[in-house]
């Protein structure tokens, strides 16, 4: 039996991002938890644990606090009783958060029989409870120890319940998913995609390899139907993580590496907090990985081989038409959809520059207008957003669309939008006819369709909670980008590449277009942040772009251009126009007339590194208002690489 160091993290709060995290009975569920009688004051993430049998790893920990676990438990219980009777003195209160309250090692004796916990802690009240069971979340499949924790047994029942270990398991079979692609892949297309993503995937694997080299590593299989998140930063846990053997919380590798135990900031206090007022310490955490033995080294060998292949330089075969909206804006590529080949698109896309395609609308067969939605979905309940105040309004689809042309709702001219429709249900399920129409009309389908070869998300196995990258509809009444105007969509950053097609709009002959876009180069993001923080110092915001707090008026855009040297790619969109936004490009939108737009995200090889930067920025946001990582970039890369590598060996 091997020696094990024990402990783990804290799950943090998050706000739903664009309704993209479709829930299921086994999906992650975050909720804020107030301090209970058990001293738990953390965010909870419920997740389902599969059962299994495997190698037994004992629960001994070197470097414990030299206090027996039984005596510690007794001390905690006595202090709790004293606190309830008001007899706990000041010195005792201080000691409740001292190192003496750290949960020490829980040794399991070496026996030939062990009992694997195969149900929630709630159903086994005599056992130490995980954090999810303490706050009664096990009914959602959230027990952290189910199918994982081992006890000595006698007559088929657990004994010595204060002493336990954990099972180390490996996947018995390779996770194999063979998708059908829009077009048949060639050796060149596969080699190109693998060569582009290899450097970033190499860095990911090196971090995982360092973690795997812990002498006490425990292996757990990848689990279907769940998306485990770090209890501190809400980032998806890819493979390696650190686990608290007392409360069951989990730390991602980045949070563990950044954790400074001498720091007294609130962020680190939340990270240190265990159940029953105990504190986590780094040396008391258990290292876990979802990689099988030797899997990382095998992947790294192949990645290093691919990295040696020279990457062809960017060569654009055609001269493109650039148009400049104003002197203070950057020239924009605007071309008809028939002009650019997919090869031209690939070369241009590697430069990370947004652009517009005209005449995309001719690929649609259905009439995406207000009458269509009233006829087919008029009685459907929906939520509208007031772009001026941010307030939500409950209504029916018919109420929203019946005066769509005039922009009037319930007798008043209002700036309303129906955002991210459908909010939670998959577009293909909610609107199957519209979904098919949209997919068939998408330009450069190898990138933009769900089944596109260069859309890395197309290889994500359906049993593992595929990231929902759309499509979504964005439908809004007209707004204003003048002084005092709030626009339609505030300045923000999307986590992936995106395409946005205007499928219908009310004619507006007095304007240059039906919607105006301002998109910025990814290289200018930090300058824009500095401009916003200096321009609006009283907002007291950690990241004004990710928090989506501002819409920049024309005067502010001019100031940004003249004083900071940052020009927007300004585009005027009309029905049939498609706007391409590379990952990492901050952008804002103002509808100049009532518009219906449809957008979807995709993960192209060319912009993986930018997606990684955005994921890291999101996880670094302050605890309050943290957003879940619904993209799962590292999982996308893992499944994409495995599929392409299998394909290359045939």
XYZ file of C-alpha atoms in Angstrom:
650
model
C 0.000 0.000 0.000
C 1.214 3.485 -0.780
C 1.350 6.611 1.308
C -1.129 9.408 0.719
C -1.291 13.103 1.621
C -4.784 14.346 2.227
C -7.059 17.395 1.788
C -8.619 19.903 -0.828
C -10.343 23.160 -2.213
C -13.449 25.348 -2.234
C -16.167 25.757 -4.901
C -16.989 29.267 -5.767
C -20.006 31.187 -6.930
C -20.678 31.901 -10.563
C -23.196 33.677 -12.655
C -24.809 31.973 -15.611
C -23.110 32.975 -18.836
C -25.425 33.583 -21.763
C -27.536 30.581 -20.779
C -25.013 28.262 -22.358
C -24.592 25.776 -19.542
C -27.431 23.390 -20.282
C -28.294 21.507 -17.120
C -29.096 17.862 -16.686
C -29.552 15.683 -13.661
C -25.829 15.030 -13.715
C -24.686 18.505 -14.722
C -22.810 20.852 -12.469
C -25.001 22.928 -10.182
C -23.624 25.973 -8.373
C -25.431 27.692 -5.537
C -24.349 30.060 -2.814
C -24.360 28.562 0.671
C -24.563 30.590 3.855
C -22.750 29.527 7.012
C -24.551 26.601 8.603
C -24.385 25.103 12.069
C -21.640 22.905 10.679
C -19.518 25.943 9.908
C -19.720 25.535 6.137
C -19.636 28.840 4.258
C -18.726 27.981 0.710
C -20.083 27.624 -2.771
C -21.390 24.164 -3.570
C -21.010 22.339 -6.851
C -23.077 19.196 -7.088
C -21.826 16.412 -9.282
C -22.473 12.710 -9.699
C -19.822 10.137 -8.909
C -19.600 6.792 -10.674
C -18.969 3.661 -8.627
C -16.009 1.388 -9.258
C -13.484 -0.958 -7.751
C -9.742 -0.716 -8.037
C -6.400 -0.390 -6.360
C -6.608 0.673 -2.713
C -4.501 3.667 -1.687
C -4.231 4.187 2.034
C -4.903 7.450 3.841
C -1.661 8.011 5.725
C -0.190 11.492 5.631
C 3.339 12.477 6.500
C 3.842 15.767 8.295
C 0.494 15.837 10.108
C -0.122 18.070 13.080
C 0.841 15.308 15.585
C -2.712 15.251 16.889
C -4.769 12.118 16.560
C -7.848 12.532 14.365
C -10.059 11.171 17.121
C -8.821 13.780 19.599
C -9.245 16.584 17.069
C -12.828 15.610 16.409
C -13.472 15.541 20.118
C -11.930 18.983 20.557
C -14.087 20.440 17.823
C -17.258 18.952 19.236
C -16.498 20.208 22.749
C -15.801 23.716 21.474
C -19.024 23.700 19.526
C -21.044 22.722 22.609
C -19.299 25.399 24.658
C -20.046 28.008 21.988
C -23.744 27.174 22.102
C -23.832 27.639 25.877
C -21.860 30.865 25.676
C -18.945 29.519 27.715
C -16.265 29.649 25.024
C -13.645 32.185 26.119
C -11.654 34.492 23.863
C -8.613 32.253 23.825
C -10.704 29.276 22.797
C -12.369 31.279 20.020
C -8.994 32.115 18.572
C -7.948 28.482 18.674
C -10.898 27.354 16.563
C -9.031 28.699 13.540
C -5.543 27.647 14.598
C -3.467 24.967 12.957
C -4.549 22.567 15.686
C -7.948 22.428 14.038
C -6.508 21.126 10.792
C -7.845 17.674 10.095
C -4.914 15.315 10.406
C -4.259 11.951 8.710
C -6.943 9.296 8.750
C -5.071 5.988 8.528
C -6.804 2.862 7.324
C -5.398 -0.365 8.681
C -4.000 -2.853 6.211
C -6.708 -5.452 5.869
C -7.709 -7.866 3.181
C -11.273 -6.565 3.219
C -12.461 -3.058 2.436
C -15.865 -1.452 1.997
C -16.383 0.973 -0.894
C -18.903 3.719 -0.179
C -21.511 3.289 -2.914
C -24.114 5.793 -1.771
C -24.268 9.344 -0.483
C -22.981 10.329 2.947
C -26.541 11.394 3.844
C -27.634 7.769 3.796
C -24.726 6.833 6.031
C -24.999 9.300 8.868
C -22.420 7.478 10.971
C -19.731 8.372 8.399
C -17.907 11.728 8.138
C -19.920 13.853 5.700
C -18.682 15.624 2.571
C -19.610 19.282 2.058
C -22.394 18.505 -0.426
C -24.088 16.110 1.974
C -23.719 18.548 4.881
C -25.809 21.068 2.955
C -28.222 18.412 1.682
C -27.286 18.391 -1.990
C -26.729 14.661 -2.429
C -30.204 14.247 -3.933
C -28.803 16.018 -7.019
C -26.024 13.474 -7.311
C -23.495 15.635 -5.569
C -21.880 13.382 -2.964
C -18.123 13.807 -3.293
C -17.227 10.418 -1.774
C -19.735 8.144 -3.521
C -17.841 5.391 -5.345
C -14.527 6.739 -4.090
C -14.058 6.377 -0.316
C -12.934 3.099 1.283
C -13.290 1.810 4.855
C -12.165 -1.254 6.744
C -15.063 -3.674 6.859
C -16.394 -6.430 9.042
C -19.314 -8.641 8.049
C -19.900 -6.447 5.002
C -20.208 -3.215 7.004
C -17.752 -0.327 7.473
C -15.849 -0.107 10.746
C -13.451 2.489 12.163
C -15.380 5.196 10.307
C -12.888 7.915 11.263
C -10.251 6.066 9.244
C -10.596 5.742 5.489
C -8.778 5.693 2.171
C -9.619 6.273 -1.493
C -9.769 3.944 -4.468
C -7.390 4.585 -7.345
C -9.046 3.590 -10.625
C -8.291 3.829 -14.317
C -10.515 3.842 -17.371
C -10.838 0.313 -18.637
C -11.461 1.504 -22.185
C -10.353 4.347 -24.409
C -12.926 7.126 -24.889
C -13.592 6.842 -28.609
C -15.955 9.139 -30.496
C -15.843 9.209 -34.280
C -17.800 12.239 -35.526
C -19.198 12.768 -39.001
C -17.812 15.918 -40.597
C -19.301 18.378 -43.049
C -16.560 17.528 -45.547
C -14.171 14.581 -45.767
C -10.857 15.516 -44.132
C -7.555 15.269 -45.953
C -4.095 14.543 -44.579
C -3.177 18.189 -45.132
C -6.171 19.515 -43.190
C -5.482 17.174 -40.277
C -1.773 18.005 -40.226
C -2.554 21.734 -40.345
C -4.992 21.592 -37.412
C -2.682 19.460 -35.259
C 0.328 21.681 -36.005
C -1.578 24.838 -35.015
C -2.810 23.530 -31.642
C 0.318 21.521 -30.723
C 2.268 24.308 -28.904
C -0.566 25.173 -26.532
C -1.492 21.521 -25.948
C 2.181 20.854 -25.180
C 2.082 23.416 -22.347
C -1.112 21.870 -20.963
C 0.421 18.398 -20.925
C 3.628 19.588 -19.246
C 1.609 21.035 -16.367
C -0.311 17.764 -16.072
C 2.910 15.719 -16.190
C 4.407 17.708 -13.326
C 1.276 17.043 -11.273
C 1.231 13.338 -12.155
C 4.756 12.921 -10.820
C 3.481 13.332 -7.254
C 4.372 10.095 -5.470
C 0.902 9.829 -3.927
C -1.126 10.396 -7.107
C -4.594 8.811 -7.269
C -6.189 8.051 -10.638
C -9.863 8.557 -11.328
C -11.679 7.859 -14.621
C -13.236 10.618 -16.683
C -16.908 10.657 -15.781
C -19.821 10.891 -18.159
C -22.469 13.517 -17.704
C -20.621 15.868 -15.347
C -18.443 18.929 -15.727
C -16.372 19.287 -12.547
C -15.398 22.857 -11.710
C -12.697 24.175 -9.429
C -14.234 25.144 -6.091
C -12.239 28.379 -6.090
C -12.194 29.820 -9.614
C -15.052 27.908 -11.338
C -12.762 26.793 -14.171
C -13.393 23.341 -15.619
C -11.061 20.769 -14.095
C -9.380 19.080 -17.046
C -7.489 16.165 -15.525
C -5.188 16.916 -12.605
C -6.518 18.503 -9.419
C -6.122 18.546 -5.640
C -8.741 17.014 -3.372
C -9.701 17.570 0.279
C -10.255 14.186 1.893
C -12.410 15.761 4.633
C -14.922 17.960 2.782
C -14.406 16.708 -0.778
C -13.661 20.079 -2.377
C -11.421 20.318 -5.430
C -8.694 22.755 -6.539
C -7.528 23.165 -10.117
C -3.772 23.101 -10.677
C -3.559 26.858 -11.268
C -5.308 27.768 -8.018
C -3.065 25.396 -6.091
C 0.089 26.859 -7.666
C -1.057 30.437 -6.979
C -2.118 29.729 -3.405
C 0.072 31.682 -0.988
C -0.635 30.399 2.514
C 0.926 33.502 4.059
C -1.561 35.752 2.260
C -4.534 36.963 4.301
C -6.616 38.262 1.400
C -10.254 37.221 1.271
C -9.599 35.196 -1.878
C -7.135 32.959 -0.046
C -9.326 32.781 3.051
C -12.112 31.318 0.925
C -9.656 28.926 -0.651
C -8.469 27.729 2.752
C -11.903 27.216 4.314
C -12.907 23.609 4.948
C -16.052 22.286 6.655
C -16.691 22.589 10.400
C -14.412 25.654 10.671
C -11.290 23.729 9.770
C -8.700 25.166 7.407
C -7.104 23.645 4.352
C -3.340 23.496 4.086
C -1.509 22.718 0.848
C 0.391 19.783 2.335
C -2.871 18.137 3.354
C -4.346 17.901 -0.146
C -4.520 14.694 -2.174
C -3.286 14.855 -5.809
C -5.634 13.245 -8.339
C -5.509 12.832 -12.107
C -7.867 11.510 -14.767
C -5.055 10.450 -17.064
C -4.202 6.789 -17.294
C -0.644 5.788 -16.465
C 1.764 6.582 -19.335
C -0.977 8.427 -21.248
C 0.592 11.869 -20.796
C 4.052 10.753 -21.921
C 2.555 9.084 -24.999
C 0.628 12.238 -25.875
C 3.707 14.418 -25.351
C 5.798 12.237 -27.633
C 3.304 12.685 -30.442
C 2.854 16.417 -29.798
C 6.611 16.976 -29.984
C 6.719 15.142 -33.325
C 3.988 17.358 -34.760
C 5.602 20.548 -33.429
C 8.653 19.884 -35.605
C 6.568 20.189 -38.785
C 7.167 23.684 -40.256
C 4.099 25.906 -40.358
C 3.488 27.474 -43.749
C 3.441 31.293 -43.739
C 0.235 33.240 -44.219
C -0.258 33.976 -47.920
C -3.467 35.635 -49.078
C -4.180 34.757 -52.692
C -6.572 37.642 -53.385
C -6.427 41.384 -52.856
C -9.325 42.261 -50.576
C -11.599 45.276 -50.524
C -11.099 47.460 -47.432
C -13.675 50.074 -46.433
C -13.253 52.749 -43.768
C -16.414 54.052 -42.081
C -14.803 57.186 -40.565
C -11.376 58.753 -40.132
C -11.189 57.538 -36.532
C -11.945 53.902 -37.439
C -9.808 51.136 -38.941
C -10.314 49.881 -42.514
C -12.537 46.783 -42.665
C -12.545 43.911 -45.149
C -16.037 43.650 -46.667
C -16.496 41.210 -49.554
C -19.297 39.155 -51.130
C -19.568 35.597 -49.861
C -18.597 34.169 -53.273
C -15.259 35.999 -53.393
C -13.390 34.224 -50.582
C -12.496 30.554 -50.865
C -12.048 28.517 -47.699
C -8.297 28.602 -48.248
C -8.412 32.407 -48.473
C -10.521 32.524 -45.333
C -8.035 30.329 -43.463
C -5.123 32.579 -44.407
C -7.001 35.730 -43.440
C -8.384 34.200 -40.224
C -4.884 33.457 -38.944
C -4.284 37.207 -38.790
C -7.000 37.555 -36.130
C -8.831 40.357 -37.940
C -12.665 40.737 -37.959
C -14.425 41.154 -41.297
C -17.838 41.169 -42.990
C -19.318 38.979 -45.734
C -22.200 40.216 -47.889
C -24.979 38.193 -49.566
C -24.942 35.361 -47.026
C -28.727 35.664 -46.753
C -29.271 34.000 -50.111
C -28.470 30.676 -48.459
C -31.588 30.830 -46.228
C -34.850 29.209 -47.311
C -37.158 30.193 -44.433
C -38.557 33.643 -43.769
C -37.094 34.723 -40.415
C -39.422 37.679 -39.835
C -41.768 38.779 -37.040
C -44.809 37.081 -38.603
C -42.999 33.724 -38.654
C -42.251 33.861 -34.938
C -45.746 35.031 -34.016
C -47.279 32.204 -36.048
C -45.039 29.427 -34.719
C -44.059 30.589 -31.212
C -46.438 33.430 -30.338
C -47.721 31.914 -27.077
C -44.246 30.996 -25.806
C -43.200 32.757 -22.601
C -39.960 34.727 -22.790
C -37.918 37.308 -20.894
C -37.033 40.655 -22.418
C -34.202 42.945 -21.314
C -34.551 46.731 -21.152
C -31.286 47.965 -22.686
C -31.562 51.308 -20.855
C -32.130 49.969 -17.341
C -31.063 46.319 -17.528
C -34.419 45.242 -16.066
C -36.021 41.917 -17.075
C -39.590 41.865 -18.377
C -41.708 38.723 -18.659
C -43.818 38.572 -21.820
C -44.922 36.339 -24.669
C -43.219 36.132 -28.040
C -46.323 37.624 -29.663
C -46.282 40.651 -27.353
C -42.690 41.346 -28.308
C -43.149 40.919 -32.066
C -46.596 42.410 -32.715
C -45.190 45.974 -32.859
C -41.662 44.951 -33.821
C -41.510 47.366 -36.734
C -42.314 50.402 -34.592
C -40.308 49.292 -31.555
C -43.376 49.681 -29.335
C -44.104 47.374 -26.405
C -47.282 47.625 -24.342
C -48.057 51.051 -25.755
C -44.621 52.586 -25.168
C -41.542 53.059 -27.316
C -38.864 51.070 -25.520
C -35.348 49.791 -26.098
C -35.920 46.056 -25.568
C -34.119 42.924 -26.649
C -34.845 39.206 -26.612
C -31.365 37.935 -25.825
C -29.849 34.461 -26.162
C -33.039 32.812 -27.396
C -33.568 30.004 -26.516
C -31.974 30.694 -23.101
C -31.272 27.110 -21.976
C -32.683 24.614 -24.486
C -30.540 23.571 -27.417
C -31.412 25.481 -30.600
C -31.709 22.278 -32.623
C -34.326 20.983 -30.174
C -36.269 24.216 -29.693
C -36.277 25.268 -33.369
C -35.350 22.244 -35.517
C -36.443 23.804 -38.826
C -34.628 27.068 -38.163
C -31.547 25.165 -37.028
C -31.322 23.211 -40.280
C -31.868 26.377 -42.310
C -29.128 28.202 -40.414
C -26.608 25.348 -40.647
C -27.066 25.008 -44.397
C -26.592 28.751 -44.942
C -23.379 29.117 -42.917
C -20.342 30.175 -44.968
C -17.063 28.255 -44.556
C -18.907 25.274 -43.033
C -15.680 23.426 -42.158
C -15.203 26.096 -39.496
C -18.648 27.364 -38.569
C -20.933 24.309 -38.521
C -21.220 22.003 -35.517
C -19.833 19.244 -37.701
C -17.051 21.354 -39.228
C -13.637 19.688 -39.359
C -11.844 22.839 -38.214
C -14.394 23.439 -35.461
C -12.522 21.573 -32.730
C -15.683 21.295 -30.645
C -17.105 18.877 -33.249
C -15.054 16.056 -31.691
C -16.433 16.402 -28.158
C -18.106 13.093 -27.133
C -21.844 13.660 -26.557
C -21.801 11.717 -23.257
C -19.457 14.266 -21.646
C -21.592 17.447 -21.595
C -20.635 19.072 -24.881
C -20.146 22.861 -24.579
C -23.165 24.689 -25.972
C -21.774 27.060 -28.603
C -25.132 27.972 -30.091
C -26.663 29.050 -32.323
C -28.604 31.707 -30.417
C -30.924 34.450 -31.653
C -30.426 38.108 -30.754
C -33.564 40.102 -31.444
C -33.950 43.751 -30.472
C -35.788 47.019 -31.025
C -33.782 50.043 -32.250
C -31.388 51.891 -29.968
C -28.964 54.824 -30.233
C -25.189 55.211 -30.225
C -25.312 58.987 -29.761
C -24.572 60.854 -26.516
C -26.680 59.298 -23.783
C -27.369 56.225 -25.899
C -26.964 52.791 -24.366
C -26.600 50.771 -27.544
C -27.993 47.244 -27.720
C -25.106 45.083 -26.494
C -22.407 46.523 -24.238
C -18.701 46.149 -24.909
C -17.691 42.584 -24.077
C -15.470 39.637 -24.968
C -16.662 36.238 -26.192
C -14.703 33.155 -25.149
C -14.541 31.774 -28.699
C -14.692 32.739 -32.355
C -18.147 33.783 -33.556
C -20.201 34.452 -36.654
C -23.277 36.706 -36.511
C -25.747 36.832 -39.417
C -28.550 39.379 -39.735
C -31.539 37.437 -41.078
C -34.182 40.185 -40.904
C -34.443 43.904 -40.158
C -36.895 46.753 -40.530
C -35.757 49.059 -43.337
C -34.037 52.221 -42.150
C -33.218 54.474 -45.143
C -31.976 57.302 -42.897
C -29.068 55.211 -41.548
C -26.004 53.582 -43.134
C -27.142 50.206 -41.878
C -29.572 48.416 -39.605
C -26.946 47.673 -36.935
C -23.546 49.190 -36.232
C -20.686 47.087 -34.864
C -17.487 48.315 -33.227
C -14.917 45.513 -32.985
C -11.393 45.939 -31.636
C -8.164 44.069 -32.236
C -7.278 41.570 -29.518
C -3.953 43.417 -29.193
C -5.787 46.544 -27.978
C -7.758 44.965 -25.125
C -5.465 46.179 -22.339
C -5.477 49.744 -23.715
C -9.280 49.720 -23.761
C -9.361 48.503 -20.156
C -7.047 51.325 -19.121
C -9.205 53.866 -20.969
C -12.382 52.652 -19.241
C -10.812 52.555 -15.781
C -9.465 56.093 -16.199
C -12.663 57.385 -17.798
C -14.992 55.847 -15.193
C -12.961 55.651 -11.938
C -16.051 55.534 -9.727
C -17.283 52.270 -11.222
C -14.908 50.318 -8.943
C -14.803 47.353 -11.324
C -12.149 44.661 -11.629
C -12.653 44.242 -15.389
C -15.021 46.679 -17.182
C -14.980 44.621 -20.396
C -15.693 41.170 -18.964
C -18.316 42.734 -16.659
C -20.011 44.312 -19.708
C -20.606 47.657 -18.002
C -20.146 50.133 -20.860
C -21.359 51.025 -24.321
C -18.955 53.497 -25.936
C -20.669 56.387 -27.707
C -19.298 57.915 -30.898
C -17.554 60.699 -28.954
C -15.923 58.184 -26.612
C -14.773 56.084 -29.565
C -13.175 59.177 -31.095
C -11.436 59.932 -27.797
C -10.180 56.345 -27.634
C -8.821 56.679 -31.164
C -7.142 60.078 -30.861
C -5.760 59.788 -27.306
C -4.982 56.060 -27.027
C -4.381 55.137 -30.661
C -7.082 52.459 -30.572
C -9.363 52.313 -33.603
C -12.435 50.131 -33.906
C -13.322 48.089 -36.949
C -16.686 49.793 -37.537
C -19.157 47.816 -39.656
C -22.712 48.639 -40.700
C -24.676 45.399 -40.934
C -27.742 44.864 -43.112
C -29.918 41.788 -43.762
C -27.810 39.049 -45.337
C -24.529 40.328 -43.875
C -22.353 38.066 -41.716
C -19.886 39.503 -39.201
C -16.898 37.338 -38.187
C -15.439 38.067 -34.726
C -12.180 36.299 -33.766
C -11.790 35.199 -30.146
C -10.311 37.948 -27.994
C -11.741 40.864 -29.982
C -13.807 43.140 -27.724
C -16.972 44.331 -29.450
C -20.266 46.174 -28.987
C -23.444 46.421 -31.073
C -26.166 49.009 -31.560
C -29.315 48.185 -33.532
C -30.348 51.232 -35.570
C -33.638 49.543 -36.460
C -35.492 46.473 -35.203
C -33.310 43.477 -36.119
C -33.214 39.694 -35.935
C -29.719 38.218 -35.832
C -28.501 34.647 -35.366
C -25.044 33.842 -34.048
C -23.008 30.778 -33.226
C -19.579 30.226 -31.738
C -16.869 27.896 -32.978
C -13.382 26.924 -31.817
C -10.879 27.263 -34.639
C -7.295 25.984 -34.356
C -5.982 29.438 -35.256
C -7.412 31.120 -32.148
C -6.923 28.473 -29.449
C -4.232 30.572 -27.758
C -6.607 33.557 -27.538
C -9.348 31.347 -26.094
C -6.847 30.271 -23.440
C -6.076 33.893 -22.527
C -9.799 34.629 -22.143
C -10.327 31.556 -19.970
C -7.484 32.645 -17.714
C -8.826 36.212 -17.509
C -12.228 34.879 -16.531
C -10.849 32.696 -13.731
C -8.916 35.653 -12.320
C -11.999 37.792 -11.826
C -12.838 38.655 -8.242
C -14.870 36.070 -6.323
C -18.092 38.082 -6.451
C -19.718 37.631 -9.836
C -17.402 34.859 -10.985
C -18.471 33.097 -14.172
C -18.440 29.379 -14.844
C -16.064 28.097 -17.475
C -18.612 26.672 -19.907
C -16.111 26.396 -22.778
C -13.919 23.562 -21.381
C -11.073 24.500 -23.731
C -8.607 21.892 -22.453
C -11.208 19.136 -22.800
C -11.938 20.327 -26.347
C -8.243 20.130 -27.220
C -7.849 16.721 -25.596
C -10.729 15.090 -27.457
C -9.801 16.827 -30.731
C -6.180 15.727 -30.540
C -7.049 12.133 -29.668
C -9.475 11.865 -32.591
C -7.101 13.424 -35.127
C -4.217 11.272 -33.926
C -6.286 8.083 -34.279
C -7.288 9.249 -37.745
C -3.669 9.831 -38.764
C -2.633 6.291 -37.787
C -5.156 4.492 -39.987
